Coordinates of N, CA and C in Angstrom, one line a residue:
M256 N 0.8 -1.2 0.0 CA 0.0 0.0 0.0 C 0.9 1.3 0.0
N257 N 2.0 1.2 0.7 CA 2.9 2.4 0.7 C 3.4 2.8 -0.6
L258 N 3.7 1.8 -1.5 CA 4.3 2.1 -2.8 C 3.2 2.7 -3.7
W259 N 1.9 2.2 -3.5 CA 0.8 2.8 -4.3 C 0.6 4.2 -3.9
C260 N 0.6 4.5 -2.6 CA 0.4 5.9 -2.1 C 1.5 6.8 -2.6
L261 N 2.8 6.3 -2.6 CA 3.9 7.1 -3.1 C 3.6 7.4 -4.6
S262 N 3.2 6.5 -5.4 CA 2.9 6.7 -6.8 C 1.8 7.8 -6.9
Y263 N 0.8 7.7 -6.0 CA -0.3 8.7 -6.0 C 0.2 10.1 -5.7
V264 N 1.1 10.2 -4.8 CA 1.7 11.5 -4.4 C 2.5 12.1 -5.6
E265 N 3.1 11.2 -6.4 CA 4.0 11.7 -7.5 C 3.1 12.2 -8.7
T266 N 1.9 11.6 -8.8 CA 1.1 11.9 -10.0 C 0.0 12.9 -9.8
S267 N -0.5 13.0 -8.5 CA -1.7 13.8 -8.2 C -1.2 15.3 -8.0
E268 N -2.1 16.2 -8.3 CA -1.8 17.6 -8.1 C -2.5 18.2 -7.0
S269 N -3.8 18.2 -7.0 CA -4.6 18.9 -5.9 C -5.8 18.0 -5.4
I270 N -5.8 16.8 -5.8 CA -6.9 15.9 -5.4 C -6.4 15.0 -4.2
R271 N -7.1 15.0 -3.1 CA -6.7 14.1 -2.0 C -7.3 12.7 -2.2
Y272 N -6.5 11.8 -1.6 CA -6.9 10.4 -1.6 C -7.3 10.0 -0.2
L273 N -8.5 9.5 0.0 CA -9.0 9.3 1.3 C -9.0 7.8 1.7
V274 N -8.4 7.5 2.8 CA -8.4 6.1 3.3 C -9.2 6.0 4.6
G275 N -10.2 5.2 4.7 CA -11.0 5.0 5.9 C -10.5 3.8 6.6
I276 N -10.2 3.9 7.9 CA -9.7 2.8 8.8 C -10.7 2.6 9.9
T277 N -11.3 1.4 10.0 CA -12.2 1.2 11.1 C -11.9 -0.2 11.8
G278 N -12.6 -0.5 12.8 CA -12.5 -1.7 13.6 C -13.2 -1.6 14.9
R279 N -13.4 -2.6 15.6 CA -14.1 -2.6 16.9 C -13.3 -1.6 17.8
A280 N -14.0 -1.1 18.8 CA -13.3 -0.3 19.8 C -12.2 -1.1 20.4
G281 N -11.0 -0.5 20.5 CA -9.9 -1.3 21.0 C -9.1 -2.1 20.0
S282 N -9.4 -2.0 18.7 CA -8.8 -2.8 17.7 C -7.4 -2.2 17.3
G283 N -7.1 -1.0 17.7 CA -5.8 -0.4 17.3 C -5.9 0.5 16.1
K284 N -7.0 1.1 15.8 CA -7.1 2.0 14.7 C -6.2 3.1 14.7
T285 N -6.1 3.8 15.8 CA -5.2 5.0 15.9 C -3.7 4.6 15.7
T286 N -3.4 3.5 16.3 CA -2.0 3.0 16.2 C -1.6 2.7 14.8
V287 N -2.5 2.0 14.1 CA -2.2 1.6 12.7 C -2.2 2.8 11.8
A288 N -3.1 3.7 12.0 CA -3.2 4.9 11.1 C -1.9 5.8 11.3
D289 N -1.5 5.9 12.6 CA -0.3 6.8 12.9 C 0.9 6.1 12.3
R290 N 1.1 4.8 12.4 CA 2.3 4.1 11.9 C 2.3 4.2 10.4
L291 N 1.1 3.9 9.8 CA 1.0 3.9 8.3 C 1.4 5.3 7.8
T292 N 0.9 6.3 8.4 CA 1.2 7.7 8.0 C 2.6 8.0 8.1
R293 N 3.3 7.6 9.1 CA 4.7 7.8 9.2 C 5.5 7.1 8.1
R294 N 5.1 5.8 7.8 CA 5.8 5.0 6.8 C 5.6 5.7 5.4
I295 N 4.4 6.2 5.1 CA 4.2 6.8 3.8 C 5.1 8.1 3.7
N296 N 5.1 8.9 4.8 CA 5.9 10.1 4.7 C 7.4 9.8 4.7
E297 N 7.8 8.8 5.3 CA 9.2 8.4 5.3 C 9.6 7.9 3.9
E298 N 8.7 7.2 3.2 CA 9.0 6.8 1.8 C 9.0 7.9 0.9
V299 N 8.1 8.9 1.1 CA 8.1 10.1 0.2 C 9.5 10.8 0.3
V300 N 9.9 11.0 1.6 CA 11.2 11.7 1.8 C 12.3 10.9 1.2
R301 N 12.3 9.6 1.3 CA 13.4 8.7 0.8 C 13.5 8.7 -0.7
C302 N 12.3 8.7 -1.3 CA 12.3 8.5 -2.8 C 12.3 9.9 -3.5
N303 N 11.7 10.9 -2.9 CA 11.6 12.2 -3.6 C 12.4 13.3 -3.0
G304 N 12.9 13.0 -1.8 CA 13.7 14.1 -1.2 C 12.9 15.2 -0.6
S305 N 11.6 14.9 -0.5 CA 10.7 16.0 0.0 C 10.9 16.1 1.5
T306 N 10.7 17.3 2.0 CA 10.9 17.6 3.4 C 9.6 17.7 4.2
G307 N 8.5 17.9 3.4 CA 7.2 18.1 4.1 C 6.5 16.7 4.2
S308 N 5.3 16.7 4.8 CA 4.5 15.5 4.9 C 3.5 15.4 3.7
S309 N 3.3 14.2 3.3 CA 2.3 13.9 2.2 C 1.1 13.2 2.7
A310 N 1.1 12.7 3.9 CA 0.0 12.0 4.5 C -0.3 12.5 5.8
K311 N -1.5 12.5 6.2 CA -1.9 12.9 7.6 C -3.1 12.0 8.1
A312 N -2.9 11.6 9.3 CA -4.0 10.8 10.0 C -4.9 11.7 10.8
I313 N -6.2 11.5 10.6 CA -7.2 12.3 11.3 C -8.2 11.4 12.0
S314 N -8.3 11.6 13.3 CA -9.3 10.8 14.1 C -10.7 11.3 14.0
L315 N -11.6 10.4 13.9 CA -13.0 10.9 13.9 C -13.5 11.4 15.3
D316 N -12.6 11.2 16.3 CA -13.0 11.8 17.6 C -13.2 13.3 17.6
G317 N -12.6 14.0 16.6 CA -12.8 15.4 16.5 C -14.2 15.7 16.1
C318 N -14.9 14.7 15.5 CA -16.3 15.0 15.1 C -17.3 14.5 16.1
R319 N -16.9 14.3 17.4 CA -17.8 14.0 18.4 C -18.6 15.3 18.7
A320 N -19.8 15.1 19.2 CA -20.7 16.3 19.6 C -20.3 16.6 21.1
I321 N -20.6 17.9 21.5 CA -20.3 18.3 22.8 C -21.4 17.8 23.7
L322 N -21.1 16.8 24.6 CA -22.1 16.1 25.3 C -22.9 16.9 26.3
D323 N -22.3 17.9 26.9 CA -23.0 18.8 27.8 C -24.1 19.6 27.1
G324 N -24.1 19.7 25.8 CA -25.1 20.4 25.1 C -26.3 19.6 24.7
F325 N -26.3 18.3 25.1 CA -27.5 17.5 24.8 C -28.6 17.8 25.7
E326 N -29.8 17.5 25.3 CA -31.0 17.7 26.1 C -30.9 16.9 27.4
D327 N -30.3 15.7 27.4 CA -30.0 14.9 28.6 C -28.5 14.6 28.6
P328 N -27.7 15.5 29.2 CA -26.3 15.4 29.2 C -25.8 14.1 29.9
I329 N -26.5 13.7 31.0 CA -26.2 12.5 31.7 C -26.2 11.3 30.9
E330 N -27.3 11.2 30.1 CA -27.5 10.0 29.2 C -26.5 10.1 28.1
A331 N -26.2 11.3 27.6 CA -25.2 11.5 26.5 C -23.9 11.0 27.0
H332 N -23.5 11.3 28.2 CA -22.2 10.9 28.7 C -22.2 9.4 28.9
R333 N -23.3 8.8 29.3 CA -23.4 7.4 29.5 C -23.2 6.7 28.2
R334 N -23.7 7.3 27.1 CA -23.7 6.6 25.8 C -22.5 7.2 25.0
R335 N -21.5 7.8 25.6 CA -20.4 8.3 24.9 C -19.8 7.3 23.9
G336 N -19.6 7.7 22.7 CA -19.1 6.8 21.7 C -20.1 6.2 20.7
S337 N -21.4 6.3 21.1 CA -22.4 5.8 20.2 C -22.6 6.8 19.0
P338 N -23.1 6.3 17.9 CA -23.3 7.2 16.7 C -24.0 8.5 17.0
E339 N -25.0 8.4 18.0 CA -25.8 9.6 18.3 C -25.0 10.6 19.0
T340 N -23.8 10.3 19.5 CA -23.0 11.3 20.2 C -21.9 11.9 19.3
F341 N -22.1 11.7 18.0 CA -21.2 12.3 17.0 C -22.0 13.2 16.2
D342 N -21.3 14.2 15.6 CA -21.9 15.2 14.7 C -21.7 14.6 13.3
A343 N -22.6 13.7 12.9 CA -22.5 13.0 11.6 C -22.7 14.0 10.5
K344 N -23.5 15.0 10.6 CA -23.7 15.9 9.5 C -22.5 16.8 9.3
G345 N -21.9 17.2 10.4 CA -20.6 18.0 10.4 C -19.5 17.1 9.8
Y346 N -19.4 15.8 10.1 CA -18.4 15.0 9.6 C -18.6 14.8 8.1
A347 N -19.8 14.6 7.6 CA -20.1 14.5 6.2 C -19.7 15.7 5.4
A348 N -19.9 16.9 6.0 CA -19.6 18.1 5.4 C -18.0 18.3 5.3
F349 N -17.4 17.8 6.3 CA -15.9 17.9 6.4 C -15.3 17.0 5.3
V350 N -15.8 15.8 5.1 CA -15.3 14.9 4.1 C -15.6 15.4 2.7
A351 N -16.7 16.1 2.6 CA -17.0 16.7 1.3 C -16.0 17.8 0.9
Q352 N -15.6 18.5 1.9 CA -14.5 19.5 1.7 C -13.2 18.8 1.3
L353 N -12.9 17.7 1.9 CA -11.6 17.0 1.7 C -11.5 16.6 0.2
V354 N -12.6 16.3 -0.5 CA -12.5 15.8 -1.8 C -12.5 16.9 -2.9
Q355 N -12.6 18.1 -2.4 CA -12.6 19.2 -3.4 C -11.1 19.6 -3.7
P356 N -10.9 19.8 -5.0 CA -9.5 20.2 -5.4 C -9.2 21.5 -4.7
T357 N -8.0 21.6 -4.2 CA -7.6 22.8 -3.4 C -6.1 23.0 -3.4
N358 N -5.7 24.3 -3.3 CA -4.3 24.6 -3.1 C -4.2 25.4 -1.8
T359 N -5.2 25.3 -0.9 CA -5.1 26.1 0.4 C -5.2 25.1 1.5
A360 N -4.8 25.5 2.7 CA -4.9 24.7 3.9 C -6.4 24.5 4.3
L361 N -6.7 23.4 4.9 CA -8.0 23.1 5.4 C -7.9 22.7 6.9
E362 N -8.8 23.3 7.7 CA -8.9 23.0 9.1 C -9.8 21.8 9.4
A363 N -9.4 21.0 10.4 CA -10.2 19.9 10.9 C -10.3 20.0 12.4
P364 N -11.4 19.5 13.0 CA -11.5 19.4 14.4 C -10.6 18.4 15.0
S365 N -10.1 18.6 16.2 CA -9.3 17.6 16.9 C -10.1 17.3 18.2
F366 N -9.5 16.5 19.0 CA -10.2 16.1 20.3 C -9.3 16.2 21.5
S367 N -9.8 16.9 22.5 CA -9.0 17.1 23.7 C -9.4 15.9 24.7
H368 N -8.4 15.1 25.0 CA -8.6 14.0 25.9 C -8.7 14.5 27.4
T369 N -8.2 15.7 27.6 CA -8.3 16.4 28.9 C -9.7 16.9 29.1
L370 N -10.2 17.7 28.1 CA -11.6 18.2 28.2 C -12.6 17.2 27.8
K371 N -12.2 16.1 27.1 CA -13.1 15.1 26.6 C -14.2 15.7 25.6
D372 N -13.8 16.7 24.9 CA -14.6 17.4 23.9 C -13.8 17.7 22.7
P373 N -14.5 17.9 21.5 CA -13.8 18.3 20.3 C -13.3 19.8 20.4
V374 N -12.2 20.0 19.6 CA -11.6 21.4 19.5 C -11.7 21.8 18.0
E375 N -12.5 22.8 17.7 CA -12.6 23.3 16.4 C -11.2 23.8 15.9
G376 N -10.9 23.4 14.6 CA -9.7 23.9 14.0 C -8.4 23.4 14.7
G377 N -8.5 22.3 15.4 CA -7.3 21.8 16.1 C -6.3 21.2 15.2
I378 N -6.7 20.8 14.0 CA -5.8 20.2 13.0 C -5.8 21.0 11.7
V379 N -4.6 21.2 11.1 CA -4.5 21.9 9.9 C -4.0 21.0 8.8
I380 N -4.7 20.8 7.7 CA -4.3 19.9 6.6 C -3.7 20.8 5.6
Q381 N -2.4 20.6 5.3 CA -1.7 21.5 4.3 C -2.0 21.0 2.9
P382 N -1.9 21.8 1.9 CA -2.2 21.5 0.5 C -1.4 20.3 0.0
D383 N -0.2 20.1 0.4 CA 0.6 19.0 -0.1 C 0.4 17.7 0.7
E384 N -0.5 17.7 1.7 CA -0.9 16.5 2.4 C -2.1 15.9 1.6
Q385 N -1.7 15.0 0.7 CA -2.7 14.6 -0.3 C -3.4 13.3 0.1
I386 N -2.7 12.5 1.0 CA -3.3 11.2 1.5 C -3.8 11.4 2.9
I387 N -5.1 11.3 3.1 CA -5.7 11.5 4.4 C -6.3 10.2 4.9
L388 N -5.8 9.8 6.1 CA -6.3 8.6 6.7 C -7.3 8.9 7.8
L389 N -8.5 8.6 7.5 CA -9.6 8.9 8.5 C -9.8 7.7 9.3
E390 N -9.5 7.7 10.6 CA -9.6 6.6 11.4 C -10.6 6.8 12.6
G391 N -11.4 5.8 12.8 CA -12.4 5.8 13.8 C -13.4 4.7 13.7
L392 N -14.2 4.5 14.8 CA -15.2 3.4 14.8 C -16.2 3.5 13.7
Y393 N -16.5 4.8 13.3 CA -17.6 4.9 12.3 C -17.0 5.4 10.9
A394 N -15.8 5.1 10.7 CA -15.2 5.5 9.4 C -15.8 4.8 8.2
L395 N -16.3 3.6 8.4 CA -17.0 2.8 7.3 C -18.5 2.6 7.7
F396 N -19.0 3.3 8.6 CA -20.4 3.2 9.1 C -21.4 3.8 8.1
N397 N -22.4 3.1 7.8 CA -23.4 3.6 6.7 C -24.8 3.4 7.1
E398 N -25.1 3.4 8.5 CA -26.5 3.2 8.9 C -27.4 4.4 8.6
S399 N -26.9 5.6 8.7 CA -27.7 6.8 8.4 C -27.2 7.5 7.1
P400 N -28.0 8.4 6.5 CA -27.6 9.1 5.3 C -26.3 9.8 5.4
D401 N -26.0 10.6 6.5 CA -24.8 11.4 6.6 C -23.6 10.5 6.6
W402 N -23.6 9.4 7.4 CA -22.5 8.5 7.5 C -22.3 7.8 6.1
A403 N -23.4 7.4 5.5 CA -23.3 6.7 4.2 C -22.7 7.6 3.1
E404 N -23.1 8.9 3.2 CA -22.6 9.9 2.2 C -21.1 10.1 2.3
A405 N -20.6 10.1 3.6 CA -19.2 10.3 3.8 C -18.4 9.0 3.3
C406 N -19.0 7.8 3.5 CA -18.3 6.6 3.1 C -18.1 6.6 1.6
K407 N -19.1 7.1 0.9 CA -19.0 7.1 -0.6 C -17.8 7.8 -1.1
K408 N -17.2 8.7 -0.4 CA -16.1 9.5 -0.8 C -14.8 8.8 -0.5
L409 N -14.8 7.7 0.2 CA -13.5 7.0 0.5 C -13.0 6.3 -0.7
D410 N -11.7 6.4 -0.9 CA -11.0 5.7 -2.0 C -10.5 4.3 -1.6
F411 N -10.2 4.1 -0.4 CA -9.7 2.8 0.1 C -10.2 2.6 1.5
K412 N -10.7 1.4 1.8 CA -11.3 1.1 3.1 C -10.7 0.0 3.8
V413 N -10.3 0.2 5.0 CA -9.6 -0.8 5.8 C -10.4 -1.2 7.1
L414 N -10.5 -2.5 7.3 CA -11.1 -3.0 8.5 C -10.0 -3.8 9.3
I415 N -9.9 -3.4 10.6 CA -9.0 -4.1 11.5 C -9.8 -5.1 12.4
E416 N -9.5 -6.3 12.3 CA -10.3 -7.3 13.0 C -9.5 -7.6 14.4
V417 N -10.3 -7.8 15.4 CA -9.8 -8.2 16.7 C -10.8 -9.0 17.5
S418 N -10.4 -9.8 18.4 CA -11.3 -10.6 19.2 C -11.9 -9.8 20.2
N419 N -13.1 -10.2 20.7 CA -13.8 -9.4 21.7 C -13.0 -9.4 23.0
S420 N -12.3 -10.5 23.3 CA -11.6 -10.6 24.6 C -10.4 -9.6 24.6
V421 N -9.7 -9.5 23.5 CA -8.5 -8.7 23.4 C -9.0 -7.2 23.4
S422 N -10.0 -6.9 22.6 CA -10.4 -5.5 22.5 C -11.0 -5.0 23.9
G423 N -11.7 -6.0 24.5 CA -12.3 -5.6 25.8 C -11.3 -5.3 26.9
E424 N -10.2 -6.1 27.0 CA -9.2 -5.8 27.9 C -8.4 -4.5 27.6
R425 N -8.2 -4.2 26.4 CA -7.6 -3.0 26.0 C -8.4 -1.8 26.4
L426 N -9.8 -1.9 26.2 CA -10.7 -0.8 26.6 C -10.7 -0.6 28.1
V427 N -10.7 -1.7 28.9 CA -10.7 -1.6 30.3 C -9.5 -0.7 30.7
Q428 N -8.3 -1.0 30.2 CA -7.1 -0.3 30.5 C -7.2 1.2 30.1
R429 N -7.8 1.4 28.9 CA -7.9 2.7 28.3 C -8.8 3.6 29.2
H430 N -10.0 3.0 29.6 CA -10.9 3.8 30.4 C -10.3 4.1 31.8
M431 N -9.5 3.3 32.3 CA -8.8 3.6 33.6 C -7.8 4.7 33.4
R432 N -7.0 4.6 32.3 CA -5.9 5.6 32.1 C -6.6 7.0 31.8
S433 N -7.7 7.0 31.1 CA -8.3 8.3 30.7 C -9.1 8.9 31.8
G434 N -9.4 8.2 32.9 CA -10.2 8.7 34.0 C -11.7 8.6 33.8
I435 N -12.1 8.0 32.7 CA -13.5 7.8 32.4 C -14.1 6.9 33.5
C436 N -13.4 5.9 33.9 CA -13.8 4.9 34.9 C -12.8 4.9 36.1
D437 N -13.3 4.7 37.3 CA -12.5 4.7 38.5 C -11.8 3.4 38.9
D438 N -12.4 2.3 38.4 CA -11.9 1.0 38.8 C -12.2 0.0 37.7
P439 N -11.5 -1.2 37.7 CA -11.7 -2.2 36.6 C -13.1 -2.7 36.5
A440 N -13.8 -2.8 37.6 CA -15.2 -3.3 37.5 C -16.1 -2.3 36.7
E441 N -15.9 -1.0 37.0 CA -16.7 0.0 36.3 C -16.3 0.0 34.9
A442 N -15.0 -0.1 34.6 CA -14.6 -0.1 33.2 C -15.1 -1.3 32.4
R443 N -15.2 -2.5 33.0 CA -15.7 -3.6 32.3 C -17.2 -3.5 32.1
Q444 N -17.9 -2.9 33.0 CA -19.3 -2.7 32.8 C -19.5 -1.7 31.6
R445 N -18.7 -0.7 31.5 CA -18.8 0.2 30.4 C -18.6 -0.4 29.1
V446 N -17.6 -1.3 29.1 CA -17.3 -2.0 27.9 C -18.5 -2.9 27.4
E447 N -19.1 -3.6 28.4 CA -20.1 -4.5 28.1 C -21.4 -3.8 27.7
T448 N -21.7 -2.6 28.3 CA -23.0 -2.0 28.1 C -22.9 -0.8 27.0
N449 N -21.7 -0.4 26.7 CA -21.6 0.7 25.7 C -20.6 0.4 24.6
D450 N -19.4 0.1 24.9 CA -18.4 -0.1 23.8 C -18.7 -1.3 22.9
A451 N -19.0 -2.4 23.5 CA -19.3 -3.6 22.7 C -20.5 -3.5 21.9
P452 N -21.6 -2.9 22.4 CA -22.8 -2.7 21.6 C -22.5 -1.7 20.4
N453 N -21.8 -0.7 20.7 CA -21.4 0.2 19.6 C -20.6 -0.5 18.5
S454 N -19.7 -1.3 18.9 CA -18.9 -2.1 17.9 C -19.7 -3.0 17.1
D455 N -20.7 -3.7 17.8 CA -21.6 -4.7 17.2 C -22.4 -3.9 16.1
R456 N -22.8 -2.7 16.5 CA -23.7 -1.9 15.6 C -22.9 -1.6 14.3
L457 N -21.6 -1.2 14.5 CA -20.7 -0.9 13.3 C -20.7 -2.2 12.4
M458 N -20.4 -3.3 13.0 CA -20.3 -4.5 12.2 C -21.5 -4.9 11.4
R459 N -22.7 -4.5 11.9 CA -24.0 -4.7 11.2 C -24.2 -3.7 10.1
H460 N -23.6 -2.5 10.2 CA -23.9 -1.5 9.3 C -22.6 -0.9 8.8
M461 N -21.9 -1.6 8.0 CA -20.6 -1.2 7.5 C -20.5 -1.5 6.0
I462 N -19.9 -0.6 5.3 CA -19.6 -0.9 3.9 C -18.5 -1.9 3.8
T463 N -18.4 -2.6 2.7 CA -17.4 -3.6 2.5 C -16.0 -3.1 2.4
P464 N -15.1 -3.5 3.3 CA -13.7 -3.0 3.2 C -12.9 -3.6 2.0
D465 N -11.9 -2.9 1.6 CA -11.0 -3.3 0.6 C -9.9 -4.2 1.1
W466 N -9.6 -4.0 2.4 CA -8.4 -4.7 3.0 C -8.8 -5.0 4.5
V467 N -8.6 -6.2 4.9 CA -8.8 -6.6 6.3 C -7.5 -7.0 6.9
L468 N -7.2 -6.4 8.1 CA -6.0 -6.7 8.9 C -6.4 -7.3 10.2
E469 N -5.5 -8.1 10.7 CA -5.7 -8.7 12.0 C -4.9 -8.0 13.1
S470 N -5.6 -7.5 14.1 CA -4.9 -6.8 15.2 C -4.2 -7.8 16.1
I471 N -2.9 -7.5 16.4 CA -2.1 -8.3 17.3 C -1.6 -7.4 18.4
D472 N -1.2 -8.1 19.5 CA -0.6 -7.3 20.6 C 0.9 -7.2 20.3
D473 N 1.4 -6.0 20.2 CA 2.8 -5.7 19.8 C 3.2 -4.4 20.6
S474 N 4.0 -4.6 21.6 CA 4.4 -3.4 22.4 C 5.1 -2.3 21.6
S475 N 5.7 -2.7 20.4 CA 6.3 -1.7 19.6 C 5.3 -0.8 18.9
M476 N 4.1 -1.2 18.9 CA 3.0 -0.4 18.2 C 2.1 0.3 19.1
E477 N 2.4 0.4 20.4 CA 1.5 1.1 21.3 C 1.4 2.5 21.0
S478 N 0.1 3.0 20.9 CA -0.1 4.4 20.5 C 0.1 5.3 21.6
E479 N 0.5 6.5 21.3 CA 0.7 7.6 22.3 C -0.6 8.3 22.7
V480 N -1.6 8.0 21.9 CA -2.9 8.6 22.2 C -3.6 7.8 23.3
P481 N -4.2 8.4 24.3 CA -4.9 7.7 25.4 C -6.1 7.0 24.8

């Protein structure tokens, strides 16, 4: 895939190539996207002598809705991570912007793990960053019109497979590190009542991936993102 991406960078002028990366919660989407982005950029530098980046990974976490703004904030926080707690319309509009030919920078929302809310304009996509890796639980989700419309604009689609037991244990550790849960029992309950159902929903309503990867435990690939 890296060689193909390099060829795309060499031949494309102002059209971005969109890669969607999804998988169950805890499958390692962020880690894979970050490592793949680094590899692509390293290859571009090695082969072309370019000093800038040609690929950028963007997490769908930036397209989460602000939960305290919901009619029932307590329920919204309880269901954090479900499709209803994302700004699907805003995400679809952002992806529509990505596929437009451009020679100017484009802003994207990021996500603050401290505030646990999105940050408008937290990411800047430069004109020469032509390969965009969109990673997140709902990157290939097509249950509703807005999600489906965004999926149609993806050029390449990746699914990361992982067992429920492996992803569940990763999520327990993540919830503890991030402060969402205070103890392992609470974290496991959250996985069983929220994360797992959200992942199951994705698997029922997902466009067909072009490439399926198997997630493995590899300490060298641990993500820096909480």
